[in-house]
PDB file of C-alpha atoms and ligand atoms in Angstrom:
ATOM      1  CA  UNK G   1     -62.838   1.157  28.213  1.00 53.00           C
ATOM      2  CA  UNK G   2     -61.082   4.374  27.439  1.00 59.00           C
ATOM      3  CA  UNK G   3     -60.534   6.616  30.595  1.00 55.00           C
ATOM      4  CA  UNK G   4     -61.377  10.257  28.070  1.00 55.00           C
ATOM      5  CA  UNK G   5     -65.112   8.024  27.449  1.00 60.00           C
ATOM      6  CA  UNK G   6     -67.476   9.133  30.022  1.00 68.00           C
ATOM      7  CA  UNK G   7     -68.676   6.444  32.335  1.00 78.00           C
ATOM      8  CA  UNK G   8     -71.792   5.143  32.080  1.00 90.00           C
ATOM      9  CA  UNK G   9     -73.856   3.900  36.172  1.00 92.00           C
ATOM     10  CA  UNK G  10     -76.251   1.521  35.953  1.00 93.00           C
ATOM     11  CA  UNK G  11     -76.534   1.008  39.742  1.00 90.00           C
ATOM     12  CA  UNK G  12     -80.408   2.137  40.411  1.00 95.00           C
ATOM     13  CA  UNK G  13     -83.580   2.222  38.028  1.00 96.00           C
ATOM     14  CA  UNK G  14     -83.410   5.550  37.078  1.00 97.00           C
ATOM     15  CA  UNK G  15     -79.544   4.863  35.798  1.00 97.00           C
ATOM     16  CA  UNK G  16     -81.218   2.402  33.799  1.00 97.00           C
ATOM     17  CA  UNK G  17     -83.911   3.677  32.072  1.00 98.00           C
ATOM     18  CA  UNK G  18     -83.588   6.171  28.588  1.00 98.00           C
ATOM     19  CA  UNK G  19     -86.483   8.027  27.418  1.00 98.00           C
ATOM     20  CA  UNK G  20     -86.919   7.565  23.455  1.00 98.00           C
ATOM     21  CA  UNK G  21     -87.463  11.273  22.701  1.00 98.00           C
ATOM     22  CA  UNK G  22     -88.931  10.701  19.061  1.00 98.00           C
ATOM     23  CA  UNK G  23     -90.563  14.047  18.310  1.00 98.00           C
ATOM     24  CA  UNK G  24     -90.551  16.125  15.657  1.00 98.00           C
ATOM     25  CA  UNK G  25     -89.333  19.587  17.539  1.00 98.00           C
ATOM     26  CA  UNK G  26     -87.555  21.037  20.595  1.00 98.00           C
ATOM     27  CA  UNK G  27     -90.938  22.231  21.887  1.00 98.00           C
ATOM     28  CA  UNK G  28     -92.882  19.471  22.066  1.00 98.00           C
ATOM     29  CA  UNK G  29     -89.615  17.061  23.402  1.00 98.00           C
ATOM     30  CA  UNK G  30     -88.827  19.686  26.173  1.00 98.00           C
ATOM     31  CA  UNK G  31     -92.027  19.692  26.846  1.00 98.00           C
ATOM     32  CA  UNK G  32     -92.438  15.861  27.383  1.00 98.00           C
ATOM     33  CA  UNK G  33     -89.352  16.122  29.810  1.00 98.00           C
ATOM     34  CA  UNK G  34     -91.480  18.488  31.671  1.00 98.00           C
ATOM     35  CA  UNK G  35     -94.253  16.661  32.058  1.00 97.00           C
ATOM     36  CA  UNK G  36     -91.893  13.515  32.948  1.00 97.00           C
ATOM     37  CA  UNK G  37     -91.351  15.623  36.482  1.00 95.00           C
ATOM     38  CA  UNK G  38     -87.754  13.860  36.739  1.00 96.00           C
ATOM     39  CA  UNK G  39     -89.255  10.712  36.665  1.00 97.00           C
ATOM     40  CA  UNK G  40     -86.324   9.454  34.428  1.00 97.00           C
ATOM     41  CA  UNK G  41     -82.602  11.190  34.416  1.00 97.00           C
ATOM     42  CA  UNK G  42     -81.648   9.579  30.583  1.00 98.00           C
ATOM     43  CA  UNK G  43     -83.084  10.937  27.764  1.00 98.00           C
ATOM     44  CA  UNK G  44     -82.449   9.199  24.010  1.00 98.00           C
ATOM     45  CA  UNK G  45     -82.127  11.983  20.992  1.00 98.00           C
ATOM     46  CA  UNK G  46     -82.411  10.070  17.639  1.00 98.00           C
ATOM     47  CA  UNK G  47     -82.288  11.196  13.872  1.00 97.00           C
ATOM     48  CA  UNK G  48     -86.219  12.916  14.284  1.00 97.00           C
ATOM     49  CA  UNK G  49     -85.377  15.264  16.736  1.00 98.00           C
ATOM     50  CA  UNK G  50     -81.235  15.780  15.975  1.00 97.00           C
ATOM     51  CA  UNK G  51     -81.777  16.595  12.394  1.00 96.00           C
ATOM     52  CA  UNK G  52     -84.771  19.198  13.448  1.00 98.00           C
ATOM     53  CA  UNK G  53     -83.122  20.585  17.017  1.00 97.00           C
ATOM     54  CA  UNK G  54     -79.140  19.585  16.527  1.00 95.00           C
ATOM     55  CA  UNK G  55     -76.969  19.723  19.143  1.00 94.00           C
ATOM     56  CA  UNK G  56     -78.694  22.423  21.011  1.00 96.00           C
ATOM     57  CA  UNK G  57     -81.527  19.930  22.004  1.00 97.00           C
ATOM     58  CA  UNK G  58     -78.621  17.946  23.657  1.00 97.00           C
ATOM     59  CA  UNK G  59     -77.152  21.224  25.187  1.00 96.00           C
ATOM     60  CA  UNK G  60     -81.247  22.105  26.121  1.00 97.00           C
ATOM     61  CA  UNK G  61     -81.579  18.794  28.022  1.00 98.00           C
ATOM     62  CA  UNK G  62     -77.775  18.838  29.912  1.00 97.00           C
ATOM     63  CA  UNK G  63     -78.664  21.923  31.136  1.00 97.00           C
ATOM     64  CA  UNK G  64     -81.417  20.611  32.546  1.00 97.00           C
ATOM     65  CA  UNK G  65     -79.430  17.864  34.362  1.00 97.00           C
ATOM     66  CA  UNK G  66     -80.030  15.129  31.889  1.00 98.00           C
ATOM     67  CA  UNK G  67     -78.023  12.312  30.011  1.00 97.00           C
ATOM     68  CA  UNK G  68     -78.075  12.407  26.751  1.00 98.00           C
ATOM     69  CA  UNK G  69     -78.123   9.152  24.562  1.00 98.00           C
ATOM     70  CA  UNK G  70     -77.519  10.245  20.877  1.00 98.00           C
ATOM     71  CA  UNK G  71     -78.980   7.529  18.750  1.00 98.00           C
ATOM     72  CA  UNK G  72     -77.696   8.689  15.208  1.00 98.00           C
ATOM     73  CA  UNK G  73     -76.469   5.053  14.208  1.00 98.00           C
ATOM     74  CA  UNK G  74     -73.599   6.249  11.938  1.00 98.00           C
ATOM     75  CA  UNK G  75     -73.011   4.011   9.361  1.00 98.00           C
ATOM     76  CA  UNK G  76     -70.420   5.049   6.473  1.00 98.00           C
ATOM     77  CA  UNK G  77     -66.858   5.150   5.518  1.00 98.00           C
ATOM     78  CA  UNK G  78     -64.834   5.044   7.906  1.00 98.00           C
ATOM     79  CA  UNK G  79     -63.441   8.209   7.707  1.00 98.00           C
ATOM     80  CA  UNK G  80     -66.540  10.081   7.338  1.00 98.00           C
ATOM     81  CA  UNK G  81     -67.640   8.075  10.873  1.00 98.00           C
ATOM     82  CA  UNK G  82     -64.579   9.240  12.534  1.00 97.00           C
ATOM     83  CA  UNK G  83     -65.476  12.797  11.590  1.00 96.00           C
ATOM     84  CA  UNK G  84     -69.352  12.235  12.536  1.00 96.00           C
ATOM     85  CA  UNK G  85     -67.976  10.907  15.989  1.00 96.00           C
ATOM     86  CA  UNK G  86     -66.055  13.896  16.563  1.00 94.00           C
ATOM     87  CA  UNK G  87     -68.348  16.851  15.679  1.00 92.00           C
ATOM     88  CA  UNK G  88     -70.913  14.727  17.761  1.00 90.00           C
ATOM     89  CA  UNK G  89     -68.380  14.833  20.612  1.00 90.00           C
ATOM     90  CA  UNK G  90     -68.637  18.657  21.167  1.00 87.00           C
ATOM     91  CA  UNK G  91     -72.639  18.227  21.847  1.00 89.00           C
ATOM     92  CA  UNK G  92     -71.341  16.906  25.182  1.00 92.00           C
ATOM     93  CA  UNK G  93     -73.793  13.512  24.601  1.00 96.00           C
ATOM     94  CA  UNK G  94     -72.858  10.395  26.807  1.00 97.00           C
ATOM     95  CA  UNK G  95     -73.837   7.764  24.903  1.00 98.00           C
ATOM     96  CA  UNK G  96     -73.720   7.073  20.665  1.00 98.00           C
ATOM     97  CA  UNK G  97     -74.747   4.970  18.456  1.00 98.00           C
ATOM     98  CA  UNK G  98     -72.821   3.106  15.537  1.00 98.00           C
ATOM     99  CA  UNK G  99     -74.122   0.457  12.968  1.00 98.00           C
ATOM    100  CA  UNK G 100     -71.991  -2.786  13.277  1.00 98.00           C
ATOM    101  CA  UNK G 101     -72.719  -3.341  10.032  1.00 97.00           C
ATOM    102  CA  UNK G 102     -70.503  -0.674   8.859  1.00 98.00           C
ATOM    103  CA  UNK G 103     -68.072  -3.251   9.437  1.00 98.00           C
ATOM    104  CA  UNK G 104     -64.503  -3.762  11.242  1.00 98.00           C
ATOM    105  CA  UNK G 105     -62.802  -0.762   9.742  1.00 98.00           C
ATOM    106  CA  UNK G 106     -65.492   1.850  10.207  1.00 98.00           C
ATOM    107  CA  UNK G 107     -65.768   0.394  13.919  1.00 98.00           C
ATOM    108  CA  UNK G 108     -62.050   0.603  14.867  1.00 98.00           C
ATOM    109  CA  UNK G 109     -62.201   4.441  12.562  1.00 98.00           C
ATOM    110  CA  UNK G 110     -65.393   5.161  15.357  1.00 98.00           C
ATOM    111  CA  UNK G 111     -64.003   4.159  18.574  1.00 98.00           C
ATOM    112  CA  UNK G 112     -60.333   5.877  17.561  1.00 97.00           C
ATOM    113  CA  UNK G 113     -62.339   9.127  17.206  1.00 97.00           C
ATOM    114  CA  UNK G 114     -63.902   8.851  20.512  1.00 97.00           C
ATOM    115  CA  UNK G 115     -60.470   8.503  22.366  1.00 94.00           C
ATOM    116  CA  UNK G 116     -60.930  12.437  22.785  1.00 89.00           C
ATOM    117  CA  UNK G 117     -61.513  13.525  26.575  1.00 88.00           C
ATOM    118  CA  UNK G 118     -65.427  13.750  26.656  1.00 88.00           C
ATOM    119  CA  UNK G 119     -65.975  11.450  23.947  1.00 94.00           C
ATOM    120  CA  UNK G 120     -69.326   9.487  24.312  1.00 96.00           C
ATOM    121  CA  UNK G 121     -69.133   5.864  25.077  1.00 97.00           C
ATOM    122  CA  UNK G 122     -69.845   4.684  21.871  1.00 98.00           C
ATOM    123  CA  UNK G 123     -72.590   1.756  21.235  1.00 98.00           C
ATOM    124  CA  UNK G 124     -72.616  -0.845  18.378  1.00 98.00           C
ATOM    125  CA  UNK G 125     -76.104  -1.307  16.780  1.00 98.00           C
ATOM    126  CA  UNK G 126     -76.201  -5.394  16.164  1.00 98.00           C
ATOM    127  CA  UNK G 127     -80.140  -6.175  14.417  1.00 95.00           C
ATOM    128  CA  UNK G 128     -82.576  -3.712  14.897  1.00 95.00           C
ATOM    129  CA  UNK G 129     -85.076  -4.782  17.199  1.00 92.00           C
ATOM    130  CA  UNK G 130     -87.806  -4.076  14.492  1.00 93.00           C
ATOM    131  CA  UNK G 131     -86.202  -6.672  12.300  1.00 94.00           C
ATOM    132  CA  UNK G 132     -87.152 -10.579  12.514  1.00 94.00           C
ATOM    133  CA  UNK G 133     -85.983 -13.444  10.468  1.00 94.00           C
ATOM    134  CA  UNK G 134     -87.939 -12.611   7.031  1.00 95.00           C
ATOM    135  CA  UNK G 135     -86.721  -9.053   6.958  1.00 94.00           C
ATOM    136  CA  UNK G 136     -83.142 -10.609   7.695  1.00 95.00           C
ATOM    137  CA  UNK G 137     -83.431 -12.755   4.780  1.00 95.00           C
ATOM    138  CA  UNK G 138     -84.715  -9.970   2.469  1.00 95.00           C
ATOM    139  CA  UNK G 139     -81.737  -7.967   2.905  1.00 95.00           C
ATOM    140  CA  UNK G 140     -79.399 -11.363   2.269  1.00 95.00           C
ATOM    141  CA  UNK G 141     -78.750 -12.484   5.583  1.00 95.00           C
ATOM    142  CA  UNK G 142     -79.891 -15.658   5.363  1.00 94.00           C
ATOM    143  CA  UNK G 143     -78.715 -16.466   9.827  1.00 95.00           C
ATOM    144  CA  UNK G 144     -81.198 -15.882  12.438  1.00 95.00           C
ATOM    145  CA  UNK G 145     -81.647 -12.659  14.618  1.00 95.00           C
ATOM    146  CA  UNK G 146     -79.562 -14.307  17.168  1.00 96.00           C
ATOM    147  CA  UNK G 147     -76.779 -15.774  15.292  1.00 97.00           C
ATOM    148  CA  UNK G 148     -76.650 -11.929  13.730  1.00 97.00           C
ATOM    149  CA  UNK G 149     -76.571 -10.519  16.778  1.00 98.00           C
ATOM    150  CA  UNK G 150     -73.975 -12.544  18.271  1.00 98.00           C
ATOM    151  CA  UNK G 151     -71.521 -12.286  14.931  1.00 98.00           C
ATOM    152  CA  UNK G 152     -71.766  -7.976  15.436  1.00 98.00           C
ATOM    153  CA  UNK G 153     -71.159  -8.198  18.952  1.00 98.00           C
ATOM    154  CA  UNK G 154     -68.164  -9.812  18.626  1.00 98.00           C
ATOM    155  CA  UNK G 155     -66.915  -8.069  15.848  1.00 98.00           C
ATOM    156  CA  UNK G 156     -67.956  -4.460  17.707  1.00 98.00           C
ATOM    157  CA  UNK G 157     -66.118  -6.316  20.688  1.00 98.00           C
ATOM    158  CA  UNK G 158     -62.487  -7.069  18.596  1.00 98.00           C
ATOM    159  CA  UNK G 159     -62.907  -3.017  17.108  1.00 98.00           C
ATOM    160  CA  UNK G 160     -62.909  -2.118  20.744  1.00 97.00           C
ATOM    161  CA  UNK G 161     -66.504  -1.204  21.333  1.00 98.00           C
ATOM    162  CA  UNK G 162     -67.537  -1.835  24.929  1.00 96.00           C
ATOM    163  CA  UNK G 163     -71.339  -1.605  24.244  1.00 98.00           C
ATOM    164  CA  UNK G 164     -73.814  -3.089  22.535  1.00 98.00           C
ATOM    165  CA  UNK G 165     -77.594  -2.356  20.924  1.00 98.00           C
ATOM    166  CA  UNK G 166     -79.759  -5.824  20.524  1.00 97.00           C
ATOM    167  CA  UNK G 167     -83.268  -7.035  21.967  1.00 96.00           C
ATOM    168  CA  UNK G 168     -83.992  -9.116  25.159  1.00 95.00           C
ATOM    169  CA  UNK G 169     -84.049 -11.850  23.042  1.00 95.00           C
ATOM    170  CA  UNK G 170     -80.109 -11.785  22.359  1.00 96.00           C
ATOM    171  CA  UNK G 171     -79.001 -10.106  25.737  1.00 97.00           C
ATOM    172  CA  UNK G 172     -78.535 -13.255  27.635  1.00 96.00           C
ATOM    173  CA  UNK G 173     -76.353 -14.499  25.118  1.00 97.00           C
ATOM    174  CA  UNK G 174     -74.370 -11.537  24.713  1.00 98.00           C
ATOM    175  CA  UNK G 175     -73.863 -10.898  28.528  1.00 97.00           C
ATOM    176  CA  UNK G 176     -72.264 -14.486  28.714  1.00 97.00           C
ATOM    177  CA  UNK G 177     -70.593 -14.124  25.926  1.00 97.00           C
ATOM    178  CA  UNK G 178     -69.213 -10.619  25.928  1.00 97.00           C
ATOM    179  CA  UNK G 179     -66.577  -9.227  28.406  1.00 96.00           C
ATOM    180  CA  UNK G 180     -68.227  -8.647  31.939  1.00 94.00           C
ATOM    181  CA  UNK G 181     -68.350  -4.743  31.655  1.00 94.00           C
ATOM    182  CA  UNK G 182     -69.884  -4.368  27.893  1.00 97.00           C
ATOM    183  CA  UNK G 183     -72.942  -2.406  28.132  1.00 98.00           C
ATOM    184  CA  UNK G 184     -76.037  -3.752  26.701  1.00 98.00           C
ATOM    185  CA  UNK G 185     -78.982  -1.167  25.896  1.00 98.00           C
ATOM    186  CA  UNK G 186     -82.036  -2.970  24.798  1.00 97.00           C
ATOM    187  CA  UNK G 187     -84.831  -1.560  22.742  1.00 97.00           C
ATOM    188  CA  UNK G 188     -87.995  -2.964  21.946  1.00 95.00           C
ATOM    189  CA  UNK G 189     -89.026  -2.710  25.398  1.00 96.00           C
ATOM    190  CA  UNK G 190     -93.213  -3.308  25.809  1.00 95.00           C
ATOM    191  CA  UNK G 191     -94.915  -3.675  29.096  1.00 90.00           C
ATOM    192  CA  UNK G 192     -97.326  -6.521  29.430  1.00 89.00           C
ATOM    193  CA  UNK G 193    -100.115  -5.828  27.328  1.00 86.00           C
ATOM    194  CA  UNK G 194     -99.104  -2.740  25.464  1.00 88.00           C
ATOM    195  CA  UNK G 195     -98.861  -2.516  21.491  1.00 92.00           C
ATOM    196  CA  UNK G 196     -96.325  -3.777  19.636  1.00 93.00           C
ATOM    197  CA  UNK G 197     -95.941  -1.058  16.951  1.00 92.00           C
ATOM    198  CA  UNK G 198     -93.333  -1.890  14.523  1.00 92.00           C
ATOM    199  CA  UNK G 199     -90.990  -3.849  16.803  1.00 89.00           C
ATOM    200  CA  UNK G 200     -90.515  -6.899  16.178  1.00 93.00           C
ATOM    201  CA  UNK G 201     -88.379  -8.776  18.856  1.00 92.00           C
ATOM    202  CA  UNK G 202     -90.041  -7.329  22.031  1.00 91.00           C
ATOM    203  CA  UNK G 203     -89.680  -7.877  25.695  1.00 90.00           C
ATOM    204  CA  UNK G 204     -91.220  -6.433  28.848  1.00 95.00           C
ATOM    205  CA  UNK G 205     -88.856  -4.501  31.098  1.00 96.00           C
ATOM    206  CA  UNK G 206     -88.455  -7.059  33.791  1.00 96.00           C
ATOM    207  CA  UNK G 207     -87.391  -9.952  31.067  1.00 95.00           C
ATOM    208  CA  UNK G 208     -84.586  -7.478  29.710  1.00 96.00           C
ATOM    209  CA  UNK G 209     -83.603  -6.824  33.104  1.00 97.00           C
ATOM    210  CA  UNK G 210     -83.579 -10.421  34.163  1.00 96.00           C
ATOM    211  CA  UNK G 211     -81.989 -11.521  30.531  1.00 96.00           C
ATOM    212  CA  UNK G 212     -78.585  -9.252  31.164  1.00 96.00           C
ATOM    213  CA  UNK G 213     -79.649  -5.588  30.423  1.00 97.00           C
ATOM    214  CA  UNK G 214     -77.687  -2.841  31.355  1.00 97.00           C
ATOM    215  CA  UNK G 215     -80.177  -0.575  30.313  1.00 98.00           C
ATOM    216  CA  UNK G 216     -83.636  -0.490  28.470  1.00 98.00           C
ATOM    217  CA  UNK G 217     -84.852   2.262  25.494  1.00 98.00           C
ATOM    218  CA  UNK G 218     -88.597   3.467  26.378  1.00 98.00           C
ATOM    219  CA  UNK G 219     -90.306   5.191  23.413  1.00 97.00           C
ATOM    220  CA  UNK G 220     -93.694   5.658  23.387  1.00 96.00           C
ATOM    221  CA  UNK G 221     -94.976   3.266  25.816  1.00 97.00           C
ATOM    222  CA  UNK G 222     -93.903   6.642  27.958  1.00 97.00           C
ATOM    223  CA  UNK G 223     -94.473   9.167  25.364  1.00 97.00           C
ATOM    224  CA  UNK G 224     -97.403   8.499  24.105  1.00 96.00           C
ATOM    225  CA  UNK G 225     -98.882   6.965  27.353  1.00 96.00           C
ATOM    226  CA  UNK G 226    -101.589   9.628  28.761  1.00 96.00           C
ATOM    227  CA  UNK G 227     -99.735  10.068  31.543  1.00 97.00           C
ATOM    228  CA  UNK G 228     -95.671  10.055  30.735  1.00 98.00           C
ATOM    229  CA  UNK G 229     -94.510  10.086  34.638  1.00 98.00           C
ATOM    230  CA  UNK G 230     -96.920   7.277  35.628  1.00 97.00           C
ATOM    231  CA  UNK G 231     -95.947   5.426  32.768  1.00 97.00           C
ATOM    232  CA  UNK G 232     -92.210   5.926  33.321  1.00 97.00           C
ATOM    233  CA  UNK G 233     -92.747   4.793  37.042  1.00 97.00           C
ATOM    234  CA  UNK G 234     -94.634   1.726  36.527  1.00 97.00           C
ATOM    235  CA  UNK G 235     -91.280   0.709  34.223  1.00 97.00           C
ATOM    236  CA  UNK G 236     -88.519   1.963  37.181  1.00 97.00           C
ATOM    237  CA  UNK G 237     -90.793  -0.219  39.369  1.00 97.00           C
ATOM    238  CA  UNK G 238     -90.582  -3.540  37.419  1.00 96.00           C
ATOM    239  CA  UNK G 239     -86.686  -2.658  36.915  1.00 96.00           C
ATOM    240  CA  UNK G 240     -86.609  -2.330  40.685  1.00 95.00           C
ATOM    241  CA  UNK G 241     -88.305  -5.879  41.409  1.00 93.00           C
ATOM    242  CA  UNK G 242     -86.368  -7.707  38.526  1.00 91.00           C
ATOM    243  CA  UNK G 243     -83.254  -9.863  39.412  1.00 82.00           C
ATOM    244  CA  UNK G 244     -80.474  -7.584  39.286  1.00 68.00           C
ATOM    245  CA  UNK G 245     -77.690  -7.910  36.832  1.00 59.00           C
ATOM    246  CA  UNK G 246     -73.964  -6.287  36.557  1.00 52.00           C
ATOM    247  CA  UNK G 247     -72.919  -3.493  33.981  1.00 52.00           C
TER     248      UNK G 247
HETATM  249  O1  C5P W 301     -91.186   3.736  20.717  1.00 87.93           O
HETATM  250  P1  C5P W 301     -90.233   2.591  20.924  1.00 87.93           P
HETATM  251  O2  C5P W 301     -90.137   2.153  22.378  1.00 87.93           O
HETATM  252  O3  C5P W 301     -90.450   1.450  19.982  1.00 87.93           O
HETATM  253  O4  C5P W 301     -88.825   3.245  20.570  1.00 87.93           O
HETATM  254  C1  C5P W 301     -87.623   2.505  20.513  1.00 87.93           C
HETATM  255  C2  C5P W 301     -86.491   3.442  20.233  1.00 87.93           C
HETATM  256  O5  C5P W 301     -85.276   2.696  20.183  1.00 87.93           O
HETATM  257  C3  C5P W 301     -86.591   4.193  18.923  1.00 87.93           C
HETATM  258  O6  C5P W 301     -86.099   5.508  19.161  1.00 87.93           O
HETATM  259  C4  C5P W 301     -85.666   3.458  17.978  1.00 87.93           C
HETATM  260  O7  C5P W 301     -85.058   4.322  17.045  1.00 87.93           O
HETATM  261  C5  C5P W 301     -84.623   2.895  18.929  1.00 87.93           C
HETATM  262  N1  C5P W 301     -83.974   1.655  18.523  1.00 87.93           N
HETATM  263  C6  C5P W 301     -84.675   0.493  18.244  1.00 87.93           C
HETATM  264  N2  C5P W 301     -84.016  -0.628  17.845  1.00 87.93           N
HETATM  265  C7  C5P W 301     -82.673  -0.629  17.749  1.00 87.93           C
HETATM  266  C8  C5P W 301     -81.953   0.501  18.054  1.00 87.93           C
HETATM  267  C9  C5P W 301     -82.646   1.654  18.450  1.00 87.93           C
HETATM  268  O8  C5P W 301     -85.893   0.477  18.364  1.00 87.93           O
HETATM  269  N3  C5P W 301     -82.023  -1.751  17.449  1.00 87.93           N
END
């Protein structure tokens, strides 16, 4: 990993856990935090909040204490990615996101740009977790989730991308697969029981954790449970009791 890339714990629960922030203002997301209590210490920013709030919403929450996960999932030439990485790089975010399927030269373009001293660690989408084999196919990809998957990791790997997006279903595959320290961040995260929404290749928190995950992506099983900080615990608790993993 490059040193100027902030480094990225995933020793306890709470180092393990990001909040999917997907509201529509400031307001309302800084007033989820609030009601979170500091129940969680990683919060994810993606394109519904960023394009209404910007990078003061990312200021907003590391003044509060936070990481910051900005889930923008550049995808575009590579030269306009390289500029997107570096203009993102001033918000002071830890962690970004990336679309493998940009491709080799937009990856390598991406993690050049965040070489700068407190560049985020940069993340490779793989499949979208709200993907399955039929949507694959509609779009021309006629291999399986998994096979997908595993093809973008390795290519985000050779570009020199140390972390990976995929679902639980992938993540034990990648993490033998992939070099020891590569960071896996799994969406698609439901507890037992809980609605599916428009994911697609779900798992419950312990099964990521037990699967490889270095971290899970909690939407609104959390933000749209009725209460956010009990719904946030119950998940550090099963992350607590699951086999523990490395990276
Ligand atoms: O609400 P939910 O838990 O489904 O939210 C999942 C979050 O993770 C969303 O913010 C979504 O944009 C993001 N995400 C995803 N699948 C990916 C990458 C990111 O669901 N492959």
């Amino acid at each position: 990993m490059d040193p100027n890339q902030t480094s990225i714990q995933t020793d306890t629960p709470r180092q393990r856990l990001a909040v999917a922030l997907d509201l529509p203002d400031a307001e309302q997301a800084l007033a989820l935090v609030d009601r979170l209590d500091n129940t969680c210490q990683w919060f994810k920013v993606g394109m519904e909040l960023y394009y209404a709030a910007g990078n003061r919403i990312v200021h907003q929450l590391r003044d509060r204490g936070f990481n910051v996960f900005l889930d923008l999932k550049l995808h575009d030439i590579p030269n306009t990615v390289a500029g997107a990485v570096r203009s993102v790089t001033q918000a002071g975010a830890s962690l970004l996101t990336i679309h493998a399927l940009g491709g080799a030269a937009m990856m390598q373009a991406a993690a050049e740009a965040a070489t700068r001293p407190g560049s985020p660690r940069l993340l490779a989408v793989t499949v979208l977790t709200s993907m399955d084999s039929t949507q694959l196919t509609g779009i021309g990809i006629s291999t399986t989730p998994a096979d997908q998957v595993l093809r973008l990791a390795k290519l985000s790997q050779s570009c020199g991308i140390t972390g990976m997006v995929c679902s639980a279903e992938e993540v034990g595959t990648l993490r033998a697969e992939l070099h020891p320290s590569t960071l896996l961040v799994i969406p698609g995260i439901r507890p037992t029981g809980a609605d599916t929404q428009d994911q697609k290749r779900t798992a419950t928190p312990a099964q990521a954790i037990a699967h490889g995950a270095s971290m899970l992506v909690v939407g609104r099983p959390i933000t749209q449970a009725h209460d956010p900080a009990a719904a946030a615990r119950a998940i550090l608790t099963e992350i607590e009791q699951a086999p523990k993993t490395t990276a």
